[in-house]
Coordinates of C-alpha atoms and ligand atoms in Angstrom, one line a residue:
X175 CA -14.2 -21.6 -10.6
X176 CA -14.2 -18.0 -9.3
X177 CA -12.7 -15.2 -11.3
X178 CA -10.7 -12.2 -10.0
X179 CA -9.3 -9.1 -11.6
X180 CA -6.2 -7.5 -9.9
X181 CA -5.5 -4.0 -11.2
X182 CA -1.9 -3.0 -10.2
X183 CA -0.8 -6.7 -10.3
X184 CA 2.7 -5.7 -11.3
X185 CA 3.1 -3.7 -8.0
X186 CA 4.1 -4.8 -4.5
X187 CA 0.7 -5.6 -3.0
X188 CA -1.0 -6.7 -6.2
X189 CA 1.7 -9.2 -7.0
X190 CA 1.4 -10.8 -3.6
X191 CA -2.4 -10.7 -3.9
X192 CA -2.4 -12.6 -7.2
X193 CA -0.3 -15.3 -5.5
X194 CA -2.7 -15.6 -2.6
X195 CA -5.8 -15.7 -4.9
X196 CA -4.2 -18.4 -7.0
X197 CA -3.5 -20.4 -3.8
X198 CA -7.2 -20.1 -3.1
X199 CA -8.1 -21.6 -6.5
X200 CA -9.2 -18.4 -8.4
X201 CA -8.7 -17.8 -12.0
X202 CA -6.9 -14.5 -12.0
X203 CA -6.3 -11.7 -14.5
X204 CA -3.6 -9.2 -13.6
X205 CA -3.3 -5.8 -15.2
X206 CA -0.5 -3.3 -15.0
X207 CA 1.9 -1.0 -16.9
X208 CA 4.6 -3.5 -16.1
X209 CA 5.3 -7.0 -15.0
X210 CA 6.3 -7.6 -11.3
X211 CA 9.9 -6.5 -10.9
X212 CA 11.4 -9.3 -8.8
X213 CA 9.6 -12.5 -9.8
X214 CA 7.1 -13.8 -12.4
X215 CA 3.4 -13.4 -11.9
X216 CA 1.3 -16.4 -11.1
X217 CA -1.7 -14.7 -12.9
X218 CA -3.5 -16.9 -15.5
X219 CA -3.6 -13.9 -17.7
X220 CA -1.4 -10.9 -17.3
X221 CA -2.2 -7.9 -19.5
X222 CA 0.2 -5.0 -19.9
X223 CA -1.6 -1.7 -20.5
X224 CA -2.6 1.7 -19.3
X225 CA -5.7 1.9 -17.0
X226 CA -5.9 5.6 -17.7
X227 CA -7.3 4.7 -21.1
X228 CA -11.0 3.8 -20.9
X229 CA -10.9 1.7 -24.1
X230 CA -8.1 -0.5 -22.5
X231 CA -10.1 -0.8 -19.3
X232 CA -13.2 -1.8 -21.2
X233 CA -11.1 -4.5 -22.9
X234 CA -9.8 -6.0 -19.7
X235 CA -13.1 -5.8 -17.8
X236 CA -14.6 -7.9 -20.6
X237 CA -16.4 -10.6 -18.6
X238 CA -17.9 -11.2 -15.2
X239 CA -15.4 -11.1 -12.4
X240 CA -16.5 -12.3 -8.9
X241 CA -14.0 -10.0 -7.3
X242 CA -12.2 -6.9 -8.6
X243 CA -9.2 -5.5 -6.6
X244 CA -8.3 -1.9 -7.7
X245 CA -4.7 -1.4 -6.4
X246 CA -3.2 0.5 -9.4
X247 CA -2.0 4.0 -8.4
X248 CA 0.8 6.5 -8.9
X249 CA 2.3 6.2 -5.4
X250 CA 5.5 5.9 -3.3
X251 CA 6.9 6.6 0.1
X252 CA 7.7 10.0 1.7
X253 CA 10.5 10.7 -0.9
X254 CA 7.9 10.5 -3.7
X255 CA 4.6 11.9 -2.3
X256 CA 5.8 14.6 0.1
X257 CA 8.3 16.5 -2.2
X258 CA 5.5 18.0 -4.2
X259 CA 7.2 17.2 -7.5
X260 CA 4.7 14.5 -8.5
X261 CA 1.5 16.1 -7.3
X262 CA -0.1 16.6 -10.7
X263 CA 0.7 13.1 -11.9
X264 CA -0.3 11.5 -8.7
X265 CA -3.7 13.2 -8.7
X266 CA -4.4 12.9 -12.4
X267 CA -3.2 9.3 -12.9
X268 CA -4.7 7.7 -9.9
X269 CA -8.1 9.6 -10.2
X270 CA -8.3 8.6 -13.9
X271 CA -7.6 5.0 -13.1
X272 CA -10.3 4.9 -10.4
X273 CA -12.9 6.7 -12.6
X274 CA -12.3 4.2 -15.4
X275 CA -12.1 0.9 -13.5
X276 CA -15.1 1.6 -11.3
X277 CA -17.3 2.6 -14.1
X278 CA -16.3 -0.3 -16.3
X279 CA -17.0 -2.7 -13.4
X280 CA -20.4 -1.2 -13.0
X281 CA -21.2 -1.4 -16.7
X282 CA -20.2 -5.1 -16.8
X283 CA -22.2 -5.8 -13.7
X284 CA -19.2 -6.8 -11.7
X285 CA -20.5 -5.7 -8.3
X286 CA -17.9 -6.5 -5.8
X287 CA -14.9 -4.2 -6.0
X288 CA -12.1 -3.5 -3.5
X289 CA -10.4 -0.1 -3.4
X290 CA -7.1 0.5 -1.6
X291 CA -7.2 3.9 0.0
X292 CA -4.5 5.1 2.4
X293 CA -4.0 6.4 6.0
X294 CA -2.7 9.5 4.1
X295 CA -6.3 10.7 3.8
X296 CA -6.6 11.4 7.5
X297 CA -6.4 15.0 8.6
X298 CA -3.0 16.4 9.4
X299 CA -4.3 18.2 12.5
X300 CA -4.9 14.9 14.2
X301 CA -1.4 13.7 13.5
X302 CA 0.7 16.5 15.1
X303 CA 1.5 14.7 18.4
X304 CA 3.9 11.8 17.7
X305 CA 2.8 10.0 20.9
X306 CA -0.9 10.4 20.4
X307 CA -2.1 10.4 16.7
X308 CA -5.8 9.9 16.0
X309 CA -6.7 7.8 13.0
X310 CA -10.1 6.3 13.8
X311 CA -12.2 5.9 10.7
X312 CA -14.7 8.5 11.9
X313 CA -12.0 11.1 12.3
X314 CA -11.7 11.7 8.5
X315 CA -13.6 15.0 8.5
X316 CA -13.3 18.0 8.4
X317 CA -10.9 16.8 5.7
X318 CA -7.3 18.1 5.8
X319 CA -4.8 15.5 4.4
X320 CA -1.2 16.8 4.2
X321 CA -0.6 15.6 0.6
X322 CA -2.3 15.7 -2.8
X323 CA -1.9 11.9 -2.7
X324 CA -4.1 11.8 0.4
X325 CA -6.7 14.2 -1.2
X326 CA -6.9 11.9 -4.3
X327 CA -7.5 8.9 -2.0
X328 CA -10.2 10.7 -0.2
X329 CA -11.9 11.7 -3.5
X330 CA -11.7 8.2 -4.8
X331 CA -13.1 6.7 -1.5
X332 CA -16.1 9.0 -2.0
X333 CA -16.4 8.0 -5.6
X334 CA -16.6 4.3 -4.7
X335 CA -19.1 5.0 -1.9
X336 CA -21.2 7.0 -4.3
X337 CA -21.4 4.1 -6.7
X338 CA -22.4 1.9 -3.8
X339 CA -25.2 4.2 -2.8
X340 CA -26.5 5.1 -6.3
X341 CA -25.8 2.0 -8.3
X342 CA -25.8 -0.8 -5.7
X343 CA -22.1 -1.7 -6.1
X344 CA -20.6 -3.9 -3.3
X345 CA -17.6 -1.7 -2.7
X346 CA -15.0 -2.4 0.0
X347 CA -12.6 0.4 1.0
X348 CA -9.4 -0.2 3.0
X349 CA -7.2 2.5 4.4
X350 CA -3.8 0.8 4.3
X351 CA -1.2 1.9 6.9
X352 CA 2.4 1.6 5.5
X353 CA 2.6 -2.0 4.2
X354 CA 6.0 -3.6 3.8
X355 CA 7.6 -6.9 2.9
X356 CA 9.8 -8.7 0.4
X357 CA 9.5 -7.7 -3.3
X358 CA 8.5 -4.1 -2.5
X359 CA 10.3 -1.0 -3.8
X360 CA 13.6 -0.7 -2.0
X361 CA 15.9 1.4 -4.2
X362 CA 13.9 3.2 -6.9
X363 CA 12.9 6.5 -5.1
X364 CA 9.4 5.0 -4.2
X365 CA 10.6 3.0 -1.2
X366 CA 9.1 3.5 2.2
X367 CA 10.9 3.7 5.5
X368 CA 11.1 0.0 6.3
X369 CA 12.7 -0.9 3.0
X370 CA 14.9 2.3 3.0
X371 CA 16.2 1.6 6.4
X372 CA 16.8 -2.1 5.6
X373 CA 18.7 -1.0 2.5
X374 CA 20.8 1.6 4.4
X375 CA 21.6 -0.9 7.2
X376 CA 22.5 -3.7 4.7
X377 CA 24.8 -1.3 2.8
X378 CA 26.5 -0.1 6.0
X379 CA 29.6 -1.6 7.7
X380 CA 29.5 -2.2 11.4
X381 CA 29.9 1.2 13.1
X382 CA 29.0 3.3 10.0
X383 CA 26.5 6.2 10.1
X384 CA 23.3 6.1 8.1
X385 CA 21.1 9.0 7.1
X386 CA 17.6 9.3 8.6
X387 CA 15.2 11.9 7.4
X388 CA 13.9 14.1 10.2
X389 CA 14.7 13.9 13.9
X390 CA 13.8 10.2 14.1
X391 CA 11.1 10.9 16.7
X392 CA 8.3 10.9 14.2
X393 CA 6.1 7.8 14.7
X394 CA 4.5 5.2 12.4
X395 CA 3.1 1.7 12.4
X396 CA 4.0 -0.8 9.7
X397 CA 2.0 -3.8 8.5
X398 CA 3.6 -6.9 7.0
X399 CA 2.3 -8.0 3.6
X400 CA 0.9 -11.3 4.8
X401 CA -1.5 -9.7 7.3
X402 CA -2.4 -7.0 4.8
X403 CA -3.6 -9.7 2.4
X404 CA -5.4 -11.6 5.2
X405 CA -7.3 -8.4 6.2
X406 CA -8.0 -7.4 2.5
X407 CA -9.6 -10.8 1.7
X408 CA -11.6 -10.8 5.0
X409 CA -12.8 -7.3 4.3
X410 CA -13.7 -8.2 0.7
X411 CA -15.8 -11.1 1.8
X412 CA -17.5 -9.3 4.7
X413 CA -20.7 -7.3 4.4
X414 CA -19.2 -4.0 5.7
X415 CA -19.1 -1.2 3.1
X416 CA -17.6 1.7 5.1
X417 CA -13.8 2.4 5.0
X418 CA -11.7 0.4 7.4
X419 CA -8.1 0.8 8.6
X420 CA -5.8 -2.1 7.6
X421 CA -2.7 -1.5 9.6
X422 CA -0.7 -2.4 12.7
X423 CA -1.2 -0.8 16.1
X424 CA 2.4 -1.4 17.0
X425 CA 3.6 2.2 16.8
X426 CA 7.3 3.0 16.8
X427 CA 9.5 6.0 16.3
X428 CA 11.7 5.9 13.1
X429 CA 14.7 5.7 15.4
X430 CA 13.2 2.6 17.0
X431 CA 12.7 1.2 13.6
X432 CA 16.4 1.7 12.8
X433 CA 17.4 0.1 16.1
X434 CA 15.2 -2.9 15.3
X435 CA 16.7 -3.4 11.8
X436 CA 20.2 -2.9 13.1
X437 CA 19.6 -5.5 15.7
X438 CA 18.3 -8.0 13.1
X439 CA 21.4 -7.3 11.0
X440 CA 23.7 -7.7 14.0
X441 CA 25.3 -4.3 13.2
X442 CA 25.8 -1.2 15.3
X443 CA 24.9 1.9 13.2
X444 CA 25.1 5.6 14.1
X445 CA 22.0 7.6 13.1
X446 CA 22.7 10.9 11.2
X447 CA 19.5 12.9 11.2
X448 CA 19.2 15.0 8.0
X449 CA 16.6 17.2 6.4
X450 CA 14.2 15.3 4.2
X451 CA 10.5 14.9 3.4
X452 CA 8.9 13.7 6.7
X453 CA 5.1 13.9 6.3
X454 CA 2.9 13.8 9.4
X455 CA 4.5 13.8 12.8
X456 CA 2.7 10.7 14.1
X457 CA 0.5 8.0 12.7
X458 CA -0.9 4.7 14.0
X459 CA -3.6 2.4 13.0
X460 CA -6.8 2.3 15.1
X461 CA -8.1 -1.2 14.8
X462 CA -11.3 -1.0 16.9
X463 CA -13.5 -1.0 13.8
X464 CA -11.8 -3.9 12.0
X465 CA -12.0 -5.9 15.2
X466 CA -15.7 -5.0 15.6
X467 CA -16.7 -5.7 12.0
X468 CA -14.4 -8.5 10.9
X469 CA -13.8 -10.1 14.4
X470 CA -10.1 -10.1 13.5
X471 CA -7.2 -7.7 13.4
X472 CA -3.5 -7.9 12.5
X473 CA -1.4 -8.7 15.5
X474 CA 2.0 -10.1 14.3
X475 CA 5.1 -8.4 15.9
X476 CA 6.8 -5.8 13.7
X477 CA 10.1 -7.6 14.3
X478 CA 8.9 -10.8 12.6
X479 CA 8.1 -9.0 9.3
X480 CA 11.3 -6.9 9.5
X481 CA 13.4 -10.1 9.8
X482 CA 11.9 -11.5 6.5
X483 CA 12.1 -8.1 4.8
X484 CA 15.7 -7.5 5.9
X485 CA 16.8 -10.9 4.7
X486 CA 15.3 -10.2 1.2
X487 CA 16.7 -6.7 0.9
X488 CA 20.2 -7.8 2.1
X489 CA 20.1 -10.3 -0.8
X490 CA 19.2 -7.6 -3.3
X491 CA 22.0 -5.4 -2.0
X492 CA 24.5 -8.2 -2.3
X493 CA 23.3 -9.1 -5.8
X494 CA 23.5 -5.5 -6.9
X495 CA 27.0 -5.2 -5.6
X496 CA 28.0 -8.2 -7.7
X497 CA 26.4 -6.7 -10.8
X498 CA 28.2 -3.4 -10.2
X499 CA 31.5 -5.2 -9.7
X500 CA 31.0 -7.2 -12.9
X501 CA 30.4 -4.0 -15.0
Ligands
NAD786 P1 2.9 -0.2 -6.2 O1 3.4 1.2 -6.7 O2 3.9 -1.2 -5.9 O3 1.8 -0.8 -7.1 C1 0.9 0.1 -7.9 C2 0.9 -0.5 -9.3 O4 0.0 0.3 -10.1 C3 2.3 -0.4 -10.0 O5 2.8 -1.6 -10.4 C4 2.1 0.5 -11.2 O6 2.8 0.2 -12.3 C5 0.6 0.3 -11.4 N1 0.0 1.4 -12.2 C6 0.2 2.8 -12.0 N2 -0.3 3.5 -12.9 C7 -0.9 2.6 -13.8 C8 -1.7 2.7 -15.0 N3 -1.9 3.9 -15.5 N4 -2.1 1.6 -15.6 C9 -1.8 0.4 -15.1 N5 -1.1 0.2 -13.9 C10 -0.7 1.3 -13.3 O7 2.1 0.1 -4.8 P2 1.6 -0.9 -3.7 O8 2.5 -0.6 -2.5 O9 1.5 -2.2 -4.2 O10 0.2 -0.2 -3.4 C11 -1.0 -0.7 -3.9 C12 -2.2 0.2 -3.6 O11 -2.3 0.4 -2.2 C13 -2.0 1.6 -4.2 O12 -3.3 2.1 -4.5 C14 -1.5 2.4 -3.0 O13 -1.8 3.8 -3.1 C15 -2.3 1.7 -1.8 N6 -1.5 1.9 -0.6 C16 -0.4 1.3 -0.4 C17 0.3 1.5 0.8 C18 1.6 0.8 1.1 O14 2.2 1.1 2.2 N7 2.2 0.0 0.2 C19 -0.2 2.3 1.8 C20 -1.4 2.9 1.6 C21 -2.1 2.7 0.4
GDD787 N1 11.1 6.6 2.7 C1 11.9 7.0 3.6 N2 13.3 6.8 3.4 N3 11.5 7.5 4.8 C2 12.4 7.9 5.7 C3 13.8 7.7 5.6 C4 14.2 7.1 4.3 O1 15.4 7.0 4.1 N4 14.4 8.1 6.7 C5 13.4 8.5 7.5 N5 12.2 8.4 6.9 C6 10.9 8.8 7.5 C7 10.1 9.8 6.6 O2 10.7 11.0 6.6 C8 8.8 9.7 7.3 O3 8.7 10.6 8.4 C9 8.7 8.2 7.9 O4 10.1 7.7 7.8 C10 7.9 7.3 7.1 O5 8.2 7.5 5.7 P1 7.5 6.5 4.6 O6 7.5 5.1 5.1 O7 8.3 6.8 3.3 O8 6.1 7.1 4.3 P2 4.8 7.5 5.3 O9 4.6 6.6 6.4 O10 4.9 9.0 5.7 O11 3.7 7.3 4.2 C11 3.5 6.0 3.6 O12 2.4 5.4 4.2 C12 1.2 5.7 3.7 C13 0.1 4.9 4.4 O13 0.3 5.0 5.8 C14 3.5 6.2 2.1 O14 3.9 4.9 1.5 C15 2.2 6.5 1.6 O15 2.2 6.3 0.2 C16 1.1 5.5 2.2 O16 -0.1 5.8 1.7

């Protein structure tokens, strides 16, 4: 029997990861401030508590774990991290969690630990051209992320790599590029563009206008949760310690994302471009390193993941409208 600890198991990626590790036969402990929001956790042991408290962290890292996944963070989409309103919390909360979890893992001799960094750590100056963003792993320096969220990720990457160098920890660092799928935030202010657009389209009647932040020409790539987990586990079990992009290379404009979702919904929607937090102008995953090191890279079409995500969000929208009607 192998043992895994998933920090952030009540969140979107952590919840799906627990499911995947259980399917592989692991004994899994999940830890979070909260239970998963949309369905029960499959973890053998789910502990509610605050990873900012070292005593709590010591209590949950109380045995040998073969694999530790550190996904807990104070995070959200553009509406959460680019407004500036949560900067102090984002930096303090996430850095404290990382300092605590990594050190407890080291003291318990749990050597293999995964850290979920973000594409938000890449410098803004390489992401000004929407058609030609540069996000290769070696382009991280000179550092100039456009958000405090990105700076914390960069600090924590360095922290994990320092524990690898000085204490022989087997760290694995992924730079996730906008992960989406069912059971992610869709209406709580932390939702990212795929979920927000699915929600807006699901709530719209045929021919309605929906609001899009920015001019719609900013670019991104989006990775479906199943391929995110596949890449995460392959990286964890590889022998590569340096940070690696985990993302899709299928770059689209936000307007194209809207068109894709509207097509899936079978609705025609008008785009009303409004002011809003927009973040970098362009971003795309560069998968050369993951291909080279893992011999594998995500390649599923964006449309496939959007179909499954739209179906799930449309159901949430419908359920919520029944609840409101019943009140
Ligand atoms: P999420 O917000 O759904 O999950 C994070 C979880 O951490 C939440 O359930 C939250 O309650 C928990 N948490 C926060 N503070 C805590 C604390 N003090 N103690 C215990 N638990 C705490 O986010 P996610 O989308 O599942 O992302 C997981 C990780 O991947 C995060 O580190 C995030 O920064 C990183 N990441 C995600 C994306 C993405 O597109 N989803 C992109 C880049 C990086
Ligand atoms: N969230 C959201 N909601 N974004 C919208 C909307 C909307 O209604 N309309 C347009 N957008 C635009 C945003 O303005 C931004 O330019 C783009 O869609 C993408 O927004 P998000 O998906 O919210 O975030 P992001 O790609 O800028 O950053 C996300 O990905 C990072 C990793 O690549 C965040 O989730 C980060 O936390 C994450 O680390």
